[in-house]
Amino acid sequence: MTQDLSDPLDGGLGDLEESGPIDFLIIELPTDRATGDAAFPHLLDLVDRGIVRVLDLVVVRRQPDDTVTAVGLEELDDGSTGLEVFAGARSGLLDDEDLAEAAQTVEPGRTAVILVYENTWAAPFALALRRNGAQLVANGRIPVQALLASLDASDA
């Protein structure tokens, strides 16, 4: 694996001027089978190919009484997913308040994986824009479910 997370502030963030866009995902997993083993190898592949760089990977559980508890990465990984490489992946971008807020997006009794990552594939493009005085003024995502619903509505 090419990513050194031993010092996430140096190895994770590096020179922000040369960084690509930084995004986050909150993934809800059922607590009774919160392994994510089918999906996480794809994340490892993206990192290995230099497409993304993981800055933070944190797991929390929203208890049925709405309290939030930290979950060790080892609780998601039986060793088959390779997620142990992200143990300690904390850039300092997320604080306890961010994690509590993220946990509120999942249903009580569920597990949340909070992933902050740099889109390293876009770094050269973003750097060229900044050097030429341009700036990103808006961005967004269209969820696949919304796209499918729109296509279904146009077919009707």
PDB file of C-alpha atoms in Angstrom:
ATOM      1  CA  MET A   1       0.000   0.000   0.000  1.00  0.00           C
ATOM      2  CA  THR A   2       1.431   3.381  -0.974  1.00  0.00           C
ATOM      3  CA  GLN A   3      -0.343   5.466   1.673  1.00  0.00           C
ATOM      4  CA  ASP A   4       1.594   6.302   4.836  1.00  0.00           C
ATOM      5  CA  LEU A   5      -0.783   7.134   7.656  1.00  0.00           C
ATOM      6  CA  SER A   6       1.716   6.915  10.487  1.00  0.00           C
ATOM      7  CA  ASP A   7       1.462  10.713  10.794  1.00  0.00           C
ATOM      8  CA  PRO A   8      -1.886  11.643   9.223  1.00  0.00           C
ATOM      9  CA  LEU A   9      -1.214  15.381   9.380  1.00  0.00           C
ATOM     10  CA  ASP A  10       1.965  15.048   7.335  1.00  0.00           C
ATOM     11  CA  GLY A  11       1.268  11.896   5.326  1.00  0.00           C
ATOM     12  CA  GLY A  12      -2.474  12.496   5.104  1.00  0.00           C
ATOM     13  CA  LEU A  13      -2.884  16.194   4.362  1.00  0.00           C
ATOM     14  CA  GLY A  14       0.510  17.237   3.071  1.00  0.00           C
ATOM     15  CA  ASP A  15       0.648  20.560   1.250  1.00  0.00           C
ATOM     16  CA  LEU A  16      -2.958  21.718   1.031  1.00  0.00           C
ATOM     17  CA  GLU A  17      -2.105  23.984  -1.911  1.00  0.00           C
ATOM     18  CA  GLU A  18      -1.404  20.866  -3.966  1.00  0.00           C
ATOM     19  CA  SER A  19      -4.378  18.830  -2.741  1.00  0.00           C
ATOM     20  CA  GLY A  20      -7.332  17.653  -4.719  1.00  0.00           C
ATOM     21  CA  PRO A  21     -10.900  18.201  -3.560  1.00  0.00           C
ATOM     22  CA  ILE A  22     -11.726  16.681  -0.185  1.00  0.00           C
ATOM     23  CA  ASP A  23     -15.018  14.859   0.300  1.00  0.00           C
ATOM     24  CA  PHE A  24     -16.687  12.873   3.025  1.00  0.00           C
ATOM     25  CA  LEU A  25     -19.059   9.938   3.192  1.00  0.00           C
ATOM     26  CA  ILE A  26     -21.134   8.625   6.047  1.00  0.00           C
ATOM     27  CA  ILE A  27     -21.932   4.968   5.549  1.00  0.00           C
ATOM     28  CA  GLU A  28     -24.646   3.304   7.608  1.00  0.00           C
ATOM     29  CA  LEU A  29     -24.138  -0.350   8.412  1.00  0.00           C
ATOM     30  CA  PRO A  30     -26.400  -2.711  10.314  1.00  0.00           C
ATOM     31  CA  THR A  31     -24.752  -3.200  13.696  1.00  0.00           C
ATOM     32  CA  ASP A  32     -25.424  -6.939  13.790  1.00  0.00           C
ATOM     33  CA  ARG A  33     -23.403  -7.459  10.605  1.00  0.00           C
ATOM     34  CA  ALA A  34     -21.333  -4.292  10.368  1.00  0.00           C
ATOM     35  CA  THR A  35     -18.402  -5.659   8.436  1.00  0.00           C
ATOM     36  CA  GLY A  36     -18.730  -3.939   5.089  1.00  0.00           C
ATOM     37  CA  ASP A  37     -16.438  -6.670   3.770  1.00  0.00           C
ATOM     38  CA  ALA A  38     -18.000  -6.590   0.305  1.00  0.00           C
ATOM     39  CA  ALA A  39     -17.407  -2.860  -0.166  1.00  0.00           C
ATOM     40  CA  PHE A  40     -14.187  -1.969   1.618  1.00  0.00           C
ATOM     41  CA  PRO A  41     -11.843  -3.883  -0.725  1.00  0.00           C
ATOM     42  CA  HIS A  42     -12.965  -1.390  -3.400  1.00  0.00           C
ATOM     43  CA  LEU A  43     -11.817   1.478  -1.159  1.00  0.00           C
ATOM     44  CA  LEU A  44      -8.446  -0.218  -0.717  1.00  0.00           C
ATOM     45  CA  ASP A  45      -8.179  -0.570  -4.495  1.00  0.00           C
ATOM     46  CA  LEU A  46      -8.887   3.160  -4.993  1.00  0.00           C
ATOM     47  CA  VAL A  47      -6.158   4.011  -2.483  1.00  0.00           C
ATOM     48  CA  ASP A  48      -3.687   1.558  -4.028  1.00  0.00           C
ATOM     49  CA  ARG A  49      -4.253   3.088  -7.468  1.00  0.00           C
ATOM     50  CA  GLY A  50      -3.737   6.627  -6.141  1.00  0.00           C
ATOM     51  CA  ILE A  51      -7.262   7.742  -6.997  1.00  0.00           C
ATOM     52  CA  VAL A  52      -8.146   8.700  -3.421  1.00  0.00           C
ATOM     53  CA  ARG A  53      -6.217   9.259  -0.219  1.00  0.00           C
ATOM     54  CA  VAL A  54      -7.985   8.439   3.048  1.00  0.00           C
ATOM     55  CA  LEU A  55      -7.571  11.230   5.582  1.00  0.00           C
ATOM     56  CA  ASP A  56      -9.990   9.961   8.228  1.00  0.00           C
ATOM     57  CA  LEU A  57     -11.771   6.663   8.704  1.00  0.00           C
ATOM     58  CA  VAL A  58     -13.721   6.623  11.956  1.00  0.00           C
ATOM     59  CA  VAL A  59     -16.434   4.268  13.149  1.00  0.00           C
ATOM     60  CA  VAL A  60     -19.150   5.193  15.644  1.00  0.00           C
ATOM     61  CA  ARG A  61     -22.322   3.494  16.794  1.00  0.00           C
ATOM     62  CA  ARG A  62     -25.577   5.292  17.475  1.00  0.00           C
ATOM     63  CA  GLN A  63     -27.099   3.391  20.369  1.00  0.00           C
ATOM     64  CA  PRO A  64     -30.882   2.872  20.610  1.00  0.00           C
ATOM     65  CA  ASP A  65     -30.940   5.499  23.401  1.00  0.00           C
ATOM     66  CA  ASP A  66     -29.243   8.002  20.997  1.00  0.00           C
ATOM     67  CA  THR A  67     -25.881   7.967  22.751  1.00  0.00           C
ATOM     68  CA  VAL A  68     -22.882   7.707  20.453  1.00  0.00           C
ATOM     69  CA  THR A  69     -19.975   5.367  21.132  1.00  0.00           C
ATOM     70  CA  ALA A  70     -16.687   4.965  19.338  1.00  0.00           C
ATOM     71  CA  VAL A  71     -16.133   1.622  17.669  1.00  0.00           C
ATOM     72  CA  GLY A  72     -12.721   0.162  17.026  1.00  0.00           C
ATOM     73  CA  LEU A  73     -11.929  -0.634  13.421  1.00  0.00           C
ATOM     74  CA  GLU A  74     -11.239  -4.205  14.474  1.00  0.00           C
ATOM     75  CA  GLU A  75     -14.982  -4.589  15.183  1.00  0.00           C
ATOM     76  CA  LEU A  76     -15.652  -4.097  11.459  1.00  0.00           C
ATOM     77  CA  ASP A  77     -12.827  -6.213  10.202  1.00  0.00           C
ATOM     78  CA  ASP A  78     -12.154  -9.870  10.775  1.00  0.00           C
ATOM     79  CA  GLY A  79      -8.863  -9.443   8.918  1.00  0.00           C
ATOM     80  CA  SER A  80     -10.341 -10.229   5.512  1.00  0.00           C
ATOM     81  CA  THR A  81     -11.050  -6.659   4.394  1.00  0.00           C
ATOM     82  CA  GLY A  82      -7.597  -5.141   4.888  1.00  0.00           C
ATOM     83  CA  LEU A  83      -9.031  -2.186   6.788  1.00  0.00           C
ATOM     84  CA  GLU A  84      -6.361  -2.482   9.469  1.00  0.00           C
ATOM     85  CA  VAL A  85      -4.182  -0.271   7.249  1.00  0.00           C
ATOM     86  CA  PHE A  86      -6.501   2.631   8.173  1.00  0.00           C
ATOM     87  CA  ALA A  87      -6.223   2.127  11.936  1.00  0.00           C
ATOM     88  CA  GLY A  88      -5.361   5.530  13.350  1.00  0.00           C
ATOM     89  CA  ALA A  89      -6.241   7.372  10.128  1.00  0.00           C
ATOM     90  CA  ARG A  90      -7.086  10.695  11.763  1.00  0.00           C
ATOM     91  CA  SER A  91      -6.068  13.937  10.094  1.00  0.00           C
ATOM     92  CA  GLY A  92      -7.490  16.228  12.760  1.00  0.00           C
ATOM     93  CA  LEU A  93     -10.233  17.474  10.445  1.00  0.00           C
ATOM     94  CA  LEU A  94     -12.960  15.769  12.501  1.00  0.00           C
ATOM     95  CA  ASP A  95     -13.617  16.529  16.145  1.00  0.00           C
ATOM     96  CA  ASP A  96     -15.994  14.858  18.621  1.00  0.00           C
ATOM     97  CA  GLU A  97     -18.804  17.230  17.654  1.00  0.00           C
ATOM     98  CA  ASP A  98     -18.427  16.270  13.979  1.00  0.00           C
ATOM     99  CA  LEU A  99     -18.570  12.574  14.873  1.00  0.00           C
ATOM    100  CA  ALA A 100     -21.662  13.039  17.035  1.00  0.00           C
ATOM    101  CA  GLU A 101     -23.349  14.990  14.228  1.00  0.00           C
ATOM    102  CA  ALA A 102     -22.423  12.313  11.701  1.00  0.00           C
ATOM    103  CA  ALA A 103     -23.829   9.607  13.970  1.00  0.00           C
ATOM    104  CA  GLN A 104     -27.183  11.415  14.029  1.00  0.00           C
ATOM    105  CA  THR A 105     -27.552  10.773  10.292  1.00  0.00           C
ATOM    106  CA  VAL A 106     -27.916   7.030  10.843  1.00  0.00           C
ATOM    107  CA  GLU A 107     -30.773   5.206  12.507  1.00  0.00           C
ATOM    108  CA  PRO A 108     -30.545   4.404  16.228  1.00  0.00           C
ATOM    109  CA  GLY A 109     -28.913   1.024  16.755  1.00  0.00           C
ATOM    110  CA  ARG A 110     -26.838   1.331  13.563  1.00  0.00           C
ATOM    111  CA  THR A 111     -23.136   1.803  12.917  1.00  0.00           C
ATOM    112  CA  ALA A 112     -21.683   4.735  10.976  1.00  0.00           C
ATOM    113  CA  VAL A 113     -18.397   4.740   9.101  1.00  0.00           C
ATOM    114  CA  ILE A 114     -17.186   8.307   8.551  1.00  0.00           C
ATOM    115  CA  LEU A 115     -14.746   8.567   5.684  1.00  0.00           C
ATOM    116  CA  VAL A 116     -12.924  11.777   4.724  1.00  0.00           C
ATOM    117  CA  TYR A 117     -10.850  11.456   1.583  1.00  0.00           C
ATOM    118  CA  GLU A 118      -8.909  13.491  -0.929  1.00  0.00           C
ATOM    119  CA  ASN A 119      -9.676  13.035  -4.603  1.00  0.00           C
ATOM    120  CA  THR A 120      -6.023  12.753  -5.587  1.00  0.00           C
ATOM    121  CA  TRP A 121      -6.952  12.146  -9.223  1.00  0.00           C
ATOM    122  CA  ALA A 122      -8.170  15.770  -9.384  1.00  0.00           C
ATOM    123  CA  ALA A 123      -5.174  17.371  -7.643  1.00  0.00           C
ATOM    124  CA  PRO A 124      -3.276  18.415 -10.823  1.00  0.00           C
ATOM    125  CA  PHE A 125      -6.458  19.941 -12.295  1.00  0.00           C
ATOM    126  CA  ALA A 126      -7.315  21.750  -9.043  1.00  0.00           C
ATOM    127  CA  LEU A 127      -3.750  23.056  -8.673  1.00  0.00           C
ATOM    128  CA  ALA A 128      -3.755  24.387 -12.248  1.00  0.00           C
ATOM    129  CA  LEU A 129      -7.051  26.162 -11.595  1.00  0.00           C
ATOM    130  CA  ARG A 130      -5.736  27.784  -8.399  1.00  0.00           C
ATOM    131  CA  ARG A 131      -2.504  28.877 -10.066  1.00  0.00           C
ATOM    132  CA  ASN A 132      -4.542  30.614 -12.765  1.00  0.00           C
ATOM    133  CA  GLY A 133      -6.731  32.477 -10.295  1.00  0.00           C
ATOM    134  CA  ALA A 134      -9.757  30.230 -10.693  1.00  0.00           C
ATOM    135  CA  GLN A 135     -11.681  28.783  -7.787  1.00  0.00           C
ATOM    136  CA  LEU A 136     -14.362  26.185  -7.296  1.00  0.00           C
ATOM    137  CA  VAL A 137     -17.532  28.039  -6.346  1.00  0.00           C
ATOM    138  CA  ALA A 138     -20.003  25.147  -6.158  1.00  0.00           C
ATOM    139  CA  ASN A 139     -20.113  21.397  -6.335  1.00  0.00           C
ATOM    140  CA  GLY A 140     -22.590  18.654  -5.619  1.00  0.00           C
ATOM    141  CA  ARG A 141     -23.587  15.108  -6.215  1.00  0.00           C
ATOM    142  CA  ILE A 142     -26.606  13.505  -7.778  1.00  0.00           C
ATOM    143  CA  PRO A 143     -27.498  10.350  -5.830  1.00  0.00           C
ATOM    144  CA  VAL A 144     -28.001   7.317  -8.048  1.00  0.00           C
ATOM    145  CA  GLN A 145     -31.483   6.841  -6.577  1.00  0.00           C
ATOM    146  CA  ALA A 146     -32.460  10.376  -7.675  1.00  0.00           C
ATOM    147  CA  LEU A 147     -31.047   9.785 -11.151  1.00  0.00           C
ATOM    148  CA  LEU A 148     -32.980   6.521 -11.520  1.00  0.00           C
ATOM    149  CA  ALA A 149     -36.189   8.162 -10.280  1.00  0.00           C
ATOM    150  CA  SER A 150     -35.731  11.006 -12.785  1.00  0.00           C
ATOM    151  CA  LEU A 151     -35.156   8.557 -15.649  1.00  0.00           C
ATOM    152  CA  ASP A 152     -38.208   6.534 -14.583  1.00  0.00           C
ATOM    153  CA  ALA A 153     -40.316   9.712 -14.480  1.00  0.00           C
ATOM    154  CA  SER A 154     -39.170  10.748 -17.970  1.00  0.00           C
ATOM    155  CA  ASP A 155     -40.040   7.282 -19.329  1.00  0.00           C
ATOM    156  CA  ALA A 156     -43.570   7.473 -17.905  1.00  0.00           C
TER     157      ALA A 156
END
